Amino acid sequence: MVQALNYLKESASQTAGPYVHIGLAPGAAGFNIYRQELGHDITGPNAKGDRITVTGTVTDGTGAPVKDVLIEVWQANADGVYPGKGQVEDGFRGWGRVIPDFETGTFSFETVKPGTVMGRNNRPMAPHLNLWLVARGINVGLNTRMYFKDEEKANAVDPVLNLIEQAHRRETLIARADGNTYHFDICLQGDGETVFLDV
Amino acid sequence: MTTQELFQRDREWHPPAYSKDYKTSVARSPRKALLSLQNSDSELTGPTFGHNDFDPLDNDLISNYAKNGDPIGERIIVHGRVLDELGRPVPNTLVEIWQANAGGRYRHKKDSYLAPIDPNFGGCGRTLTDNAGRYVFRTVKPGAYPWRNWVNNWRPAHIHVSVFGTAFAQRLITQMYFEGDPLIAKCPIVKTIPDQRAIDQLVAALDLNATMPLDSIAYKFNIVLRGHRSTFFENRPEGN
């Protein structure tokens, strides 16, 4: 026998199911209940930096769009500061919820482009959005990141992108730039499967 | 000593992405290995919420959508604490829940189950934990309902629960089940969890001490988020 460590175990994840919108975005489920739904506005009105639009589709292993996915975004402001970690603009939450069009599966959201964030060992991380995906059929929420194609120099030395052994798979985390719009498709499975992170 | 990174998530405790008997997971499960990351600010920070974001009735599902009376069903209180793996309370964190009504029907434009919508029941609530990590909801007990997986699958009564913690990497969605429900052991979604102890941890206990006599019965459901590691020594630069 040894002494018991007596740690608790993290509650096991369960799928968010097809009706996740009721809880996290009731307007999308078809009814209004709260004075204010959370997650509609990532930046608030005072955010500095480049206003951008991000669009894309999440597809499953058969290539079909995952229309019932819910994506959460977490990001730093244009100075590379996360709320809670330093001073950010008044009203900048850095967090939002994204729901695709139920008919097409295409999502679109607006935010500001984040700045470079200091990573471990004082190695800068290229600008990126942190994404978390939940849906029916996803047993544990999936973490990934979205980087920006027009940040090639920063991406080339990004410590996370460089951890991806198969260099061609780094591209799955880099959004295509088209002016102020970035296209970012997420593939859950198969050829072109997005790199997901165990954080 | 500083607290910082999170305990590694125990992937043998959580369900695997691919669970053949939960059919929707088959095409929606990544097949390549996840890339393991040591935590940076991107994972260790997370959104915060304040009381201004909410209304006082947001945690009372019996009244927060009532139009001309109370919802149908067994009146219940669901209460508990949000803790980390060190047993410490997680205060001021957002807990959101959603559920079917007493007949097993969701108020969602994609749910077409024949059980009726309850005009007085929305089916969602939210609250912040207090300084001791406590939360409470009042609602009606959700009904079991059939779903398409095999031809004859029934979900046990359950409430979906979403929790934040302080770090984005603590983000968790799970489901709460009810003590004594025989459908728990039959459910392919429950059984995606490989460890019976992890399943038991998702079953809320009947808590007669927390009932409101002659009004509402109560269940207690604690939620555990990942704990933070302590750094005892800082005498070695991290190699990378």
Tab-separated table of N, CA and C in Angstrom, chain A residues 7-24 26 28-38 60-62 66-68 72-74 82-83 85 93 95 97 102-103 117-121 123 125 128 130-132 134-140 142-143 145 160 163-164 169 188-190 193 195-199, chain B residues 5 9-11 13-17 19 22 24-32 34-43 45-49 52-55 58 64-65 84-87 94 96 98 106-111 122-126 160 164 168-169 171-175 177 189-190 192-193 201-202 223-224 226 238 240:
chain	number	residue	atom	x	y	z
A	7	TYR	N	-6.108	13.065	-5.746
A	7	TYR	CA	-6.522	14.028	-6.764
A	7	TYR	C	-7.929	13.678	-7.218
A	8	LEU	N	-8.672	14.671	-7.615
A	8	LEU	CA	-9.921	14.406	-8.306
A	8	LEU	C	-9.610	14.161	-9.776
A	9	LYS	N	-10.548	13.528	-10.466
A	9	LYS	CA	-10.394	13.350	-11.903
A	9	LYS	C	-11.279	14.358	-12.627
A	10	GLU	N	-10.760	14.893	-13.711
A	10	GLU	CA	-11.571	15.786	-14.538
A	10	GLU	C	-12.855	15.074	-14.952
A	11	SER	N	-13.980	15.771	-14.920
A	11	SER	CA	-15.221	15.184	-15.419
A	11	SER	C	-15.019	14.790	-16.875
A	12	ALA	N	-15.471	13.590	-17.214
A	12	ALA	CA	-15.305	13.127	-18.590
A	12	ALA	C	-16.181	13.950	-19.526
A	13	SER	N	-15.660	14.215	-20.699
A	13	SER	CA	-16.415	14.953	-21.709
A	13	SER	C	-17.516	14.074	-22.291
A	14	GLN	N	-18.591	14.714	-22.706
A	14	GLN	CA	-19.616	14.051	-23.510
A	14	GLN	C	-19.963	14.983	-24.657
A	15	THR	N	-20.438	14.406	-25.743
A	15	THR	CA	-20.759	15.214	-26.915
A	15	THR	C	-21.732	16.342	-26.576
A	16	ALA	N	-21.570	17.460	-27.254
A	16	ALA	CA	-22.504	18.577	-27.093
A	16	ALA	C	-23.847	18.262	-27.736
A	17	GLY	N	-23.881	17.268	-28.612
A	17	GLY	CA	-25.138	16.838	-29.212
A	17	GLY	C	-25.641	17.792	-30.282
A	18	PRO	N	-26.759	17.454	-30.907
A	18	PRO	CA	-27.275	18.272	-32.017
A	18	PRO	C	-27.949	19.565	-31.562
A	19	TYR	N	-28.257	19.662	-30.265
A	19	TYR	CA	-29.046	20.802	-29.807
A	19	TYR	C	-28.239	21.752	-28.928
A	20	VAL	N	-26.925	21.721	-29.141
A	20	VAL	CA	-26.018	22.585	-28.374
A	20	VAL	C	-26.450	24.045	-28.432
A	21	HIS	N	-27.094	24.438	-29.530
A	21	HIS	CA	-27.490	25.843	-29.680
A	21	HIS	C	-28.475	26.285	-28.607
A	22	ILE	N	-29.324	25.358	-28.137
A	22	ILE	CA	-30.295	25.736	-27.103
A	22	ILE	C	-29.558	26.342	-25.913
A	23	GLY	N	-28.474	25.695	-25.544
A	23	GLY	CA	-27.766	26.148	-24.361
A	23	GLY	C	-26.845	27.317	-24.609
A	24	LEU	N	-26.160	27.307	-25.746
A	24	LEU	CA	-25.085	28.266	-25.941
A	24	LEU	C	-25.439	29.374	-26.919
A	26	PRO	N	-29.255	30.223	-28.026
A	26	PRO	CA	-30.664	29.872	-28.231
A	26	PRO	C	-31.296	30.550	-29.443
A	28	ALA	N	-30.106	30.768	-32.325
A	28	ALA	CA	-29.903	29.873	-33.464
A	28	ALA	C	-30.815	28.655	-33.381
A	29	ALA	N	-31.208	28.276	-32.155
A	29	ALA	CA	-32.137	27.154	-31.999
A	29	ALA	C	-33.553	27.570	-32.356
A	30	GLY	N	-33.793	28.879	-32.406
A	30	GLY	CA	-35.094	29.359	-32.837
A	30	GLY	C	-35.902	30.086	-31.783
A	31	PHE	N	-35.269	30.492	-30.693
A	31	PHE	CA	-36.041	31.250	-29.703
A	31	PHE	C	-35.137	32.222	-28.954
A	32	ASN	N	-35.771	33.262	-28.446
A	32	ASN	CA	-35.043	34.261	-27.661
A	32	ASN	C	-35.446	34.137	-26.206
A	33	ILE	N	-34.471	34.049	-25.356
A	33	ILE	CA	-34.764	33.881	-23.937
A	33	ILE	C	-33.941	34.839	-23.093
A	34	TYR	N	-32.709	35.107	-23.516
A	34	TYR	CA	-31.840	35.938	-22.699
A	34	TYR	C	-31.867	37.376	-23.188
A	35	ARG	N	-31.692	38.293	-22.251
A	35	ARG	CA	-31.557	39.700	-22.628
A	35	ARG	C	-30.393	39.874	-23.586
A	36	GLN	N	-29.344	39.103	-23.345
A	36	GLN	CA	-28.153	39.247	-24.179
A	36	GLN	C	-27.474	37.888	-24.307
A	37	GLU	N	-27.369	37.394	-25.531
A	37	GLU	CA	-26.628	36.140	-25.738
A	37	GLU	C	-25.140	36.430	-25.706
A	38	LEU	N	-24.388	35.485	-25.237
A	38	LEU	CA	-22.947	35.672	-25.134
A	38	LEU	C	-22.256	35.230	-26.419
A	60	ASP	N	-16.810	16.784	-42.665
A	60	ASP	CA	-16.558	15.502	-42.009
A	60	ASP	C	-15.728	14.590	-42.924
A	61	GLY	N	-15.553	13.349	-42.494
A	61	GLY	CA	-14.707	12.425	-43.236
A	61	GLY	C	-15.263	12.022	-44.595
A	62	THR	N	-16.535	12.319	-44.859
A	62	THR	CA	-17.104	12.034	-46.178
A	62	THR	C	-17.066	13.264	-47.067
A	66	VAL	N	-20.340	20.047	-41.824
A	66	VAL	CA	-20.863	19.785	-40.474
A	66	VAL	C	-21.679	21.017	-40.089
A	67	LYS	N	-22.979	20.939	-40.361
A	67	LYS	CA	-23.826	22.130	-40.243
A	67	LYS	C	-24.195	22.442	-38.801
A	68	ASP	N	-24.061	21.467	-37.922
A	68	ASP	CA	-24.489	21.698	-36.537
A	68	ASP	C	-23.311	21.948	-35.598
A	72	GLU	N	-15.942	27.954	-30.823
A	72	GLU	CA	-15.581	29.085	-29.964
A	72	GLU	C	-14.202	29.590	-30.365
A	73	VAL	N	-14.081	30.917	-30.340
A	73	VAL	CA	-12.848	31.606	-30.717
A	73	VAL	C	-12.277	32.272	-29.470
A	74	TRP	N	-10.982	32.164	-29.300
A	74	TRP	CA	-10.303	32.870	-28.206
A	74	TRP	C	-9.038	33.482	-28.774
A	82	TYR	N	-3.782	39.027	-24.254
A	82	TYR	CA	-5.046	38.365	-23.926
A	82	TYR	C	-5.734	39.093	-22.775
A	83	PRO	N	-7.069	39.218	-22.845
A	83	PRO	CA	-7.787	39.771	-21.690
A	83	PRO	C	-7.458	38.956	-20.442
A	85	LYS	N	-4.661	39.054	-18.998
A	85	LYS	CA	-3.200	38.941	-18.928
A	85	LYS	C	-2.541	40.315	-18.955
A	93	ARG	N	-13.499	41.403	-25.423
A	93	ARG	CA	-13.639	40.146	-24.697
A	93	ARG	C	-12.671	39.087	-25.241
A	95	TRP	N	-13.309	36.705	-27.126
A	95	TRP	CA	-13.958	35.395	-27.171
A	95	TRP	C	-15.287	35.520	-27.907
A	97	ARG	N	-18.580	33.085	-30.172
A	97	ARG	CA	-19.178	31.823	-30.622
A	97	ARG	C	-19.621	31.967	-32.066
A	102	PHE	N	-27.266	26.923	-41.144
A	102	PHE	CA	-27.751	25.542	-41.044
A	102	PHE	C	-28.015	24.914	-42.414
A	103	GLU	N	-28.231	25.736	-43.441
A	103	GLU	CA	-28.503	25.178	-44.773
A	103	GLU	C	-27.216	24.829	-45.510
A	117	VAL	N	1.896	36.918	-30.089
A	117	VAL	CA	1.802	36.611	-28.664
A	117	VAL	C	3.095	35.928	-28.235
A	118	MET	N	3.594	36.325	-27.067
A	118	MET	CA	4.805	35.676	-26.581
A	118	MET	C	4.491	34.255	-26.134
A	119	GLY	N	5.268	33.312	-26.614
A	119	GLY	CA	5.048	31.918	-26.263
A	119	GLY	C	6.022	31.451	-25.198
A	120	ARG	N	6.167	30.174	-25.083
A	120	ARG	CA	7.066	29.604	-24.073
A	120	ARG	C	8.512	29.990	-24.383
A	121	ASN	N	9.300	30.114	-23.365
A	121	ASN	CA	10.731	30.407	-23.510
A	121	ASN	C	10.964	31.691	-24.299
A	123	ARG	N	9.699	32.703	-26.921
A	123	ARG	CA	9.663	32.584	-28.387
A	123	ARG	C	8.321	33.106	-28.869
A	125	MET	N	4.939	33.722	-30.824
A	125	MET	CA	4.045	32.920	-31.653
A	125	MET	C	3.404	33.829	-32.689
A	128	HIS	N	-2.492	34.312	-34.241
A	128	HIS	CA	-3.370	33.155	-34.437
A	128	HIS	C	-4.635	33.297	-33.611
A	130	ASN	N	-7.344	30.927	-31.479
A	130	ASN	CA	-7.536	29.609	-30.887
A	130	ASN	C	-8.988	29.212	-31.099
A	131	LEU	N	-9.193	28.016	-31.607
A	131	LEU	CA	-10.548	27.556	-31.921
A	131	LEU	C	-10.851	26.274	-31.163
A	132	TRP	N	-12.130	26.135	-30.798
A	132	TRP	CA	-12.593	24.945	-30.073
A	132	TRP	C	-13.911	24.534	-30.711
A	134	VAL	N	-17.207	21.972	-31.081
A	134	VAL	CA	-18.056	20.936	-30.494
A	134	VAL	C	-19.226	20.679	-31.437
A	135	ALA	N	-19.732	19.462	-31.404
A	135	ALA	CA	-20.887	19.088	-32.237
A	135	ALA	C	-21.318	17.681	-31.866
A	136	ARG	N	-22.494	17.334	-32.323
A	136	ARG	CA	-22.907	15.937	-32.330
A	136	ARG	C	-21.795	15.103	-32.959
A	137	GLY	N	-21.473	13.978	-32.376
A	137	GLY	CA	-20.448	13.118	-32.965
A	137	GLY	C	-19.024	13.470	-32.568
A	138	ILE	N	-18.844	14.613	-31.906
A	138	ILE	CA	-17.521	14.970	-31.384
A	138	ILE	C	-17.558	14.712	-29.879
A	139	ASN	N	-16.810	13.711	-29.440
A	139	ASN	CA	-16.912	13.280	-28.039
A	139	ASN	C	-16.178	14.197	-27.080
A	140	VAL	N	-15.067	14.736	-27.527
A	140	VAL	CA	-14.308	15.703	-26.723
A	140	VAL	C	-14.054	16.904	-27.630
A	142	LEU	N	-12.728	19.762	-29.860
A	142	LEU	CA	-11.472	19.727	-30.614
A	142	LEU	C	-10.818	21.102	-30.621
A	143	ASN	N	-9.577	21.162	-30.193
A	143	ASN	CA	-8.812	22.403	-30.206
A	143	ASN	C	-7.958	22.479	-31.461
A	145	ARG	N	-5.851	25.790	-34.113
A	145	ARG	CA	-5.500	27.203	-34.256
A	145	ARG	C	-5.667	27.607	-35.709
A	160	VAL	N	4.660	26.458	-32.586
A	160	VAL	CA	3.638	25.405	-32.680
A	160	VAL	C	3.601	24.817	-34.083
A	163	LEU	N	6.212	22.397	-34.646
A	163	LEU	CA	6.107	21.092	-33.987
A	163	LEU	C	5.436	20.046	-34.876
A	164	ILE	N	4.790	20.524	-35.922
A	164	ILE	CA	4.078	19.584	-36.797
A	164	ILE	C	5.103	18.902	-37.689
A	169	ARG	N	1.388	19.433	-43.517
A	169	ARG	CA	0.161	19.524	-42.700
A	169	ARG	C	0.048	20.874	-41.978
A	188	LEU	N	-12.408	17.464	-40.481
A	188	LEU	CA	-12.356	16.635	-39.277
A	188	LEU	C	-11.622	15.317	-39.500
A	189	GLN	N	-11.554	14.881	-40.734
A	189	GLN	CA	-11.043	13.528	-40.959
A	189	GLN	C	-10.676	13.333	-42.434
A	190	GLY	N	-9.672	12.508	-42.671
A	190	GLY	CA	-9.350	12.099	-44.041
A	190	GLY	C	-8.215	12.907	-44.637
A	193	GLU	N	-6.877	16.356	-43.381
A	193	GLU	CA	-7.376	16.500	-42.005
A	193	GLU	C	-6.622	17.611	-41.282
A	195	VAL	N	-4.900	19.724	-38.433
A	195	VAL	CA	-4.132	19.341	-37.245
A	195	VAL	C	-4.903	19.805	-36.010
A	196	PHE	N	-5.286	18.862	-35.164
A	196	PHE	CA	-5.943	19.199	-33.901
A	196	PHE	C	-4.946	19.041	-32.766
A	197	LEU	N	-5.182	19.802	-31.717
A	197	LEU	CA	-4.182	19.937	-30.661
A	197	LEU	C	-4.659	19.301	-29.373
A	198	ASP	N	-3.757	18.631	-28.683
A	198	ASP	CA	-4.010	18.191	-27.316
A	198	ASP	C	-3.336	19.208	-26.421
A	199	VAL	N	-4.129	20.136	-25.913
A	199	VAL	CA	-3.552	21.251	-25.154
A	199	VAL	C	-3.661	20.976	-23.659
B	5	GLU	N	0.873	25.739	-15.456
B	5	GLU	CA	0.327	24.873	-16.494
B	5	GLU	C	-0.681	23.893	-15.924
B	9	ARG	N	-4.457	16.413	-19.830
B	9	ARG	CA	-5.789	15.793	-19.918
B	9	ARG	C	-5.614	14.282	-20.084
B	10	ASP	N	-6.344	13.517	-19.277
B	10	ASP	CA	-6.196	12.059	-19.281
B	10	ASP	C	-7.050	11.471	-20.407
B	11	ARG	N	-6.410	11.213	-21.512
B	11	ARG	CA	-7.143	10.751	-22.697
B	11	ARG	C	-7.661	9.332	-22.554
B	13	TRP	N	-9.289	8.490	-19.905
B	13	TRP	CA	-10.457	8.722	-19.042
B	13	TRP	C	-11.615	9.284	-19.867
B	14	HIS	N	-11.262	10.153	-20.800
B	14	HIS	CA	-12.256	10.738	-21.711
B	14	HIS	C	-12.593	9.743	-22.811
B	15	PRO	N	-13.738	9.932	-23.467
B	15	PRO	CA	-14.042	9.059	-24.599
B	15	PRO	C	-13.056	9.272	-25.742
B	16	PRO	N	-12.726	8.228	-26.478
B	16	PRO	CA	-11.937	8.425	-27.697
B	16	PRO	C	-12.782	9.139	-28.745
B	17	ALA	N	-12.112	9.790	-29.708
B	17	ALA	CA	-12.871	10.495	-30.751
B	17	ALA	C	-13.731	9.525	-31.548
B	19	SER	N	-15.830	6.240	-31.760
B	19	SER	CA	-16.547	5.243	-30.967
B	19	SER	C	-17.536	4.564	-31.906
B	22	TYR	N	-21.311	4.734	-31.368
B	22	TYR	CA	-21.948	6.049	-31.467
B	22	TYR	C	-21.670	6.501	-32.899
B	24	THR	N	-22.494	8.636	-35.187
B	24	THR	CA	-22.142	9.954	-35.724
B	24	THR	C	-20.670	10.258	-35.532
B	25	SER	N	-20.042	9.604	-34.554
B	25	SER	CA	-18.621	9.877	-34.338
B	25	SER	C	-17.747	9.287	-35.443
B	26	VAL	N	-18.291	8.340	-36.195
B	26	VAL	CA	-17.447	7.618	-37.149
B	26	VAL	C	-16.856	8.574	-38.189
B	27	ALA	N	-17.679	9.423	-38.774
B	27	ALA	CA	-17.176	10.338	-39.803
B	27	ALA	C	-16.717	11.677	-39.236
B	28	ARG	N	-16.914	11.870	-37.939
B	28	ARG	CA	-16.560	13.173	-37.356
B	28	ARG	C	-15.373	13.076	-36.399
B	29	SER	N	-14.664	11.985	-36.437
B	29	SER	CA	-13.535	11.790	-35.522
B	29	SER	C	-12.222	11.909	-36.268
B	30	PRO	N	-11.360	12.816	-35.835
B	30	PRO	CA	-10.021	12.867	-36.431
B	30	PRO	C	-9.336	11.503	-36.284
B	31	ARG	N	-8.621	11.094	-37.305
B	31	ARG	CA	-7.935	9.802	-37.261
B	31	ARG	C	-6.434	9.966	-37.083
B	32	LYS	N	-5.954	11.181	-37.271
B	32	LYS	CA	-4.521	11.399	-37.066
B	32	LYS	C	-4.299	11.789	-35.604
B	34	LEU	N	-3.468	13.666	-32.295
B	34	LEU	CA	-3.480	15.064	-31.863
B	34	LEU	C	-2.042	15.512	-31.636
B	35	LEU	N	-1.793	16.798	-31.881
B	35	LEU	CA	-0.464	17.349	-31.619
B	35	LEU	C	-0.427	17.831	-30.168
B	36	SER	N	0.410	17.220	-29.355
B	36	SER	CA	0.472	17.586	-27.935
B	36	SER	C	1.274	18.862	-27.753
B	37	LEU	N	0.675	19.820	-27.059
B	37	LEU	CA	1.319	21.121	-26.845
B	37	LEU	C	1.538	21.357	-25.367
B	38	GLN	N	2.703	21.844	-25.016
B	38	GLN	CA	2.852	22.415	-23.683
B	38	GLN	C	2.146	23.760	-23.666
B	39	ASN	N	1.585	24.126	-22.543
B	39	ASN	CA	0.709	25.292	-22.506
B	39	ASN	C	1.482	26.596	-22.649
B	40	SER	N	0.884	27.512	-23.390
B	40	SER	CA	1.338	28.900	-23.472
B	40	SER	C	0.172	29.776	-23.036
B	41	ASP	N	0.359	31.093	-23.129
B	41	ASP	CA	-0.754	31.988	-22.778
B	41	ASP	C	-2.010	31.694	-23.592
B	42	SER	N	-1.843	31.194	-24.800
B	42	SER	CA	-3.016	30.924	-25.633
B	42	SER	C	-3.936	29.890	-25.007
B	43	GLU	N	-3.374	28.983	-24.226
B	43	GLU	CA	-4.176	27.948	-23.581
B	43	GLU	C	-4.500	28.284	-22.129
B	45	THR	N	-4.929	31.331	-20.666
B	45	THR	CA	-5.872	32.423	-20.445
B	45	THR	C	-7.241	31.974	-20.947
B	46	GLY	N	-8.259	32.737	-20.597
B	46	GLY	CA	-9.598	32.397	-21.074
B	46	GLY	C	-10.560	33.520	-20.763
B	47	PRO	N	-11.737	33.470	-21.391
B	47	PRO	CA	-12.690	34.562	-21.195
B	47	PRO	C	-13.261	34.583	-19.784
B	48	THR	N	-13.640	35.768	-19.347
B	48	THR	CA	-14.307	35.912	-18.059
B	48	THR	C	-15.649	36.610	-18.278
B	49	PHE	N	-16.539	36.382	-17.344
B	49	PHE	CA	-17.884	36.936	-17.435
B	49	PHE	C	-18.237	37.582	-16.110
B	52	ASN	N	-23.043	41.505	-14.900
B	52	ASN	CA	-23.752	42.344	-15.877
B	52	ASN	C	-24.187	41.576	-17.103
B	53	ASP	N	-23.551	40.437	-17.338
B	53	ASP	CA	-23.878	39.645	-18.524
B	53	ASP	C	-25.178	38.870	-18.355
B	54	PHE	N	-25.706	38.828	-17.148
B	54	PHE	CA	-26.814	37.911	-16.865
B	54	PHE	C	-27.970	38.617	-16.182
B	55	ASP	N	-29.108	37.939	-16.201
B	55	ASP	CA	-30.267	38.351	-15.418
B	55	ASP	C	-30.435	37.384	-14.262
B	58	ASP	N	-31.789	33.826	-14.903
B	58	ASP	CA	-31.181	32.988	-15.942
B	58	ASP	C	-30.948	31.555	-15.471
B	64	ASN	N	-37.791	31.051	-16.363
B	64	ASN	CA	-37.135	31.952	-17.322
B	64	ASN	C	-37.746	31.932	-18.717
B	65	TYR	N	-38.689	31.032	-18.963
B	65	TYR	CA	-39.399	31.063	-20.250
B	65	TYR	C	-40.905	30.925	-20.041
B	84	ASP	N	-11.440	22.011	-9.180
B	84	ASP	CA	-10.370	21.537	-10.048
B	84	ASP	C	-9.856	20.201	-9.499
B	85	GLU	N	-8.890	19.625	-10.177
B	85	GLU	CA	-8.446	18.283	-9.805
B	85	GLU	C	-7.696	18.251	-8.469
B	86	LEU	N	-7.382	19.442	-7.940
B	86	LEU	CA	-6.811	19.521	-6.604
B	86	LEU	C	-7.894	19.706	-5.551
B	87	GLY	N	-9.147	19.702	-5.979
B	87	GLY	CA	-10.257	19.864	-5.055
B	87	GLY	C	-10.535	21.304	-4.683
B	94	LEU	N	-18.455	30.540	-15.587
B	94	LEU	CA	-19.764	30.411	-16.240
B	94	LEU	C	-20.147	28.939	-16.395
B	96	GLU	N	-23.300	26.786	-18.060
B	96	GLU	CA	-24.494	26.854	-18.905
B	96	GLU	C	-25.071	25.441	-19.037
B	98	TRP	N	-28.410	22.953	-20.823
B	98	TRP	CA	-29.563	22.852	-21.711
B	98	TRP	C	-30.094	21.425	-21.655
B	106	TYR	N	-36.879	18.735	-27.254
B	106	TYR	CA	-36.068	19.951	-27.189
B	106	TYR	C	-36.749	21.094	-27.928
B	107	ARG	N	-36.604	22.271	-27.401
B	107	ARG	CA	-37.068	23.460	-28.115
B	107	ARG	C	-35.989	23.856	-29.126
B	108	HIS	N	-35.990	23.161	-30.252
B	108	HIS	CA	-34.967	23.405	-31.278
B	108	HIS	C	-35.597	23.137	-32.632
B	109	LYS	N	-35.305	23.997	-33.582
B	109	LYS	CA	-35.991	23.852	-34.864
B	109	LYS	C	-35.624	22.566	-35.584
B	110	LYS	N	-34.575	21.893	-35.123
B	110	LYS	CA	-34.189	20.637	-35.764
B	110	LYS	C	-34.730	19.409	-35.015
B	111	ASP	N	-35.410	19.596	-33.890
B	111	ASP	CA	-35.958	18.440	-33.172
B	111	ASP	C	-37.396	18.217	-33.603
B	122	GLY	N	-38.226	26.811	-21.893
B	122	GLY	CA	-37.217	27.051	-22.921
B	122	GLY	C	-36.208	25.928	-22.950
B	123	GLY	N	-35.664	25.599	-21.780
B	123	GLY	CA	-34.727	24.475	-21.712
B	123	GLY	C	-33.274	24.870	-21.605
B	124	CYS	N	-33.009	26.122	-21.261
B	124	CYS	CA	-31.612	26.498	-21.056
B	124	CYS	C	-31.489	27.428	-19.851
B	125	GLY	N	-30.322	27.412	-19.239
B	125	GLY	CA	-30.046	28.293	-18.118
B	125	GLY	C	-28.548	28.533	-18.019
B	126	ARG	N	-28.200	29.550	-17.247
B	126	ARG	CA	-26.779	29.866	-17.075
B	126	ARG	C	-26.590	30.596	-15.760
B	160	HIS	N	-27.305	18.716	-20.382
B	160	HIS	CA	-26.002	19.094	-20.935
B	160	HIS	C	-25.418	20.225	-20.101
B	164	PHE	N	-16.439	26.737	-18.147
B	164	PHE	CA	-15.257	27.432	-18.681
B	164	PHE	C	-13.985	27.229	-17.866
B	168	PHE	N	-8.557	28.586	-21.311
B	168	PHE	CA	-9.319	28.069	-22.453
B	168	PHE	C	-9.119	26.560	-22.592
B	169	ALA	N	-7.989	26.046	-22.131
B	169	ALA	CA	-7.742	24.603	-22.213
B	169	ALA	C	-8.504	23.813	-21.139
B	171	ARG	N	-11.772	24.256	-20.937
B	171	ARG	CA	-13.132	24.286	-21.485
B	171	ARG	C	-13.675	22.864	-21.576
B	172	LEU	N	-14.920	22.710	-21.101
B	172	LEU	CA	-15.486	21.360	-21.023
B	172	LEU	C	-16.989	21.398	-21.265
B	173	ILE	N	-17.457	20.447	-22.064
B	173	ILE	CA	-18.887	20.166	-22.168
B	173	ILE	C	-19.094	18.714	-21.792
B	174	THR	N	-20.072	18.475	-20.932
B	174	THR	CA	-20.366	17.096	-20.552
B	174	THR	C	-21.873	16.952	-20.373
B	175	GLN	N	-22.291	15.837	-19.836
B	175	GLN	CA	-23.711	15.613	-19.581
B	175	GLN	C	-23.873	15.059	-18.175
B	177	TYR	N	-26.260	12.860	-15.679
B	177	TYR	CA	-27.320	11.855	-15.653
B	177	TYR	C	-27.907	11.793	-14.256
B	189	ILE	N	-23.868	6.680	-26.147
B	189	ILE	CA	-23.102	7.913	-25.902
B	189	ILE	C	-22.429	7.840	-24.535
B	190	VAL	N	-23.162	7.369	-23.527
B	190	VAL	CA	-22.530	7.170	-22.218
B	190	VAL	C	-21.349	6.217	-22.366
B	192	THR	N	-19.382	5.657	-24.691
B	192	THR	CA	-18.136	6.103	-25.320
B	192	THR	C	-17.055	6.279	-24.262
B	193	ILE	N	-17.465	6.486	-23.005
B	193	ILE	CA	-16.498	6.668	-21.905
B	193	ILE	C	-15.972	5.297	-21.499
B	201	GLN	N	-19.032	9.235	-12.258
B	201	GLN	CA	-18.812	10.629	-11.867
B	201	GLN	C	-19.776	11.584	-12.567
B	202	LEU	N	-20.433	11.119	-13.619
B	202	LEU	CA	-21.391	11.971	-14.334
B	202	LEU	C	-22.829	11.720	-13.895
B	223	ILE	N	-18.717	19.215	-10.660
B	223	ILE	CA	-18.030	19.212	-11.954
B	223	ILE	C	-16.552	19.464	-11.671
B	224	VAL	N	-15.689	18.658	-12.264
B	224	VAL	CA	-14.256	18.811	-12.013
B	224	VAL	C	-13.559	19.237	-13.309
B	226	ARG	N	-9.739	20.566	-15.119
B	226	ARG	CA	-8.310	20.244	-15.002
B	226	ARG	C	-7.639	21.118	-13.948
B	238	GLU	N	13.989	25.536	-19.920
B	238	GLU	CA	13.310	24.480	-20.666
B	238	GLU	C	13.992	24.290	-22.001
B	240	ASN	N	13.996	23.088	-25.863
B	240	ASN	CA	12.966	22.972	-26.908
B	240	ASN	C	13.639	22.763	-28.247
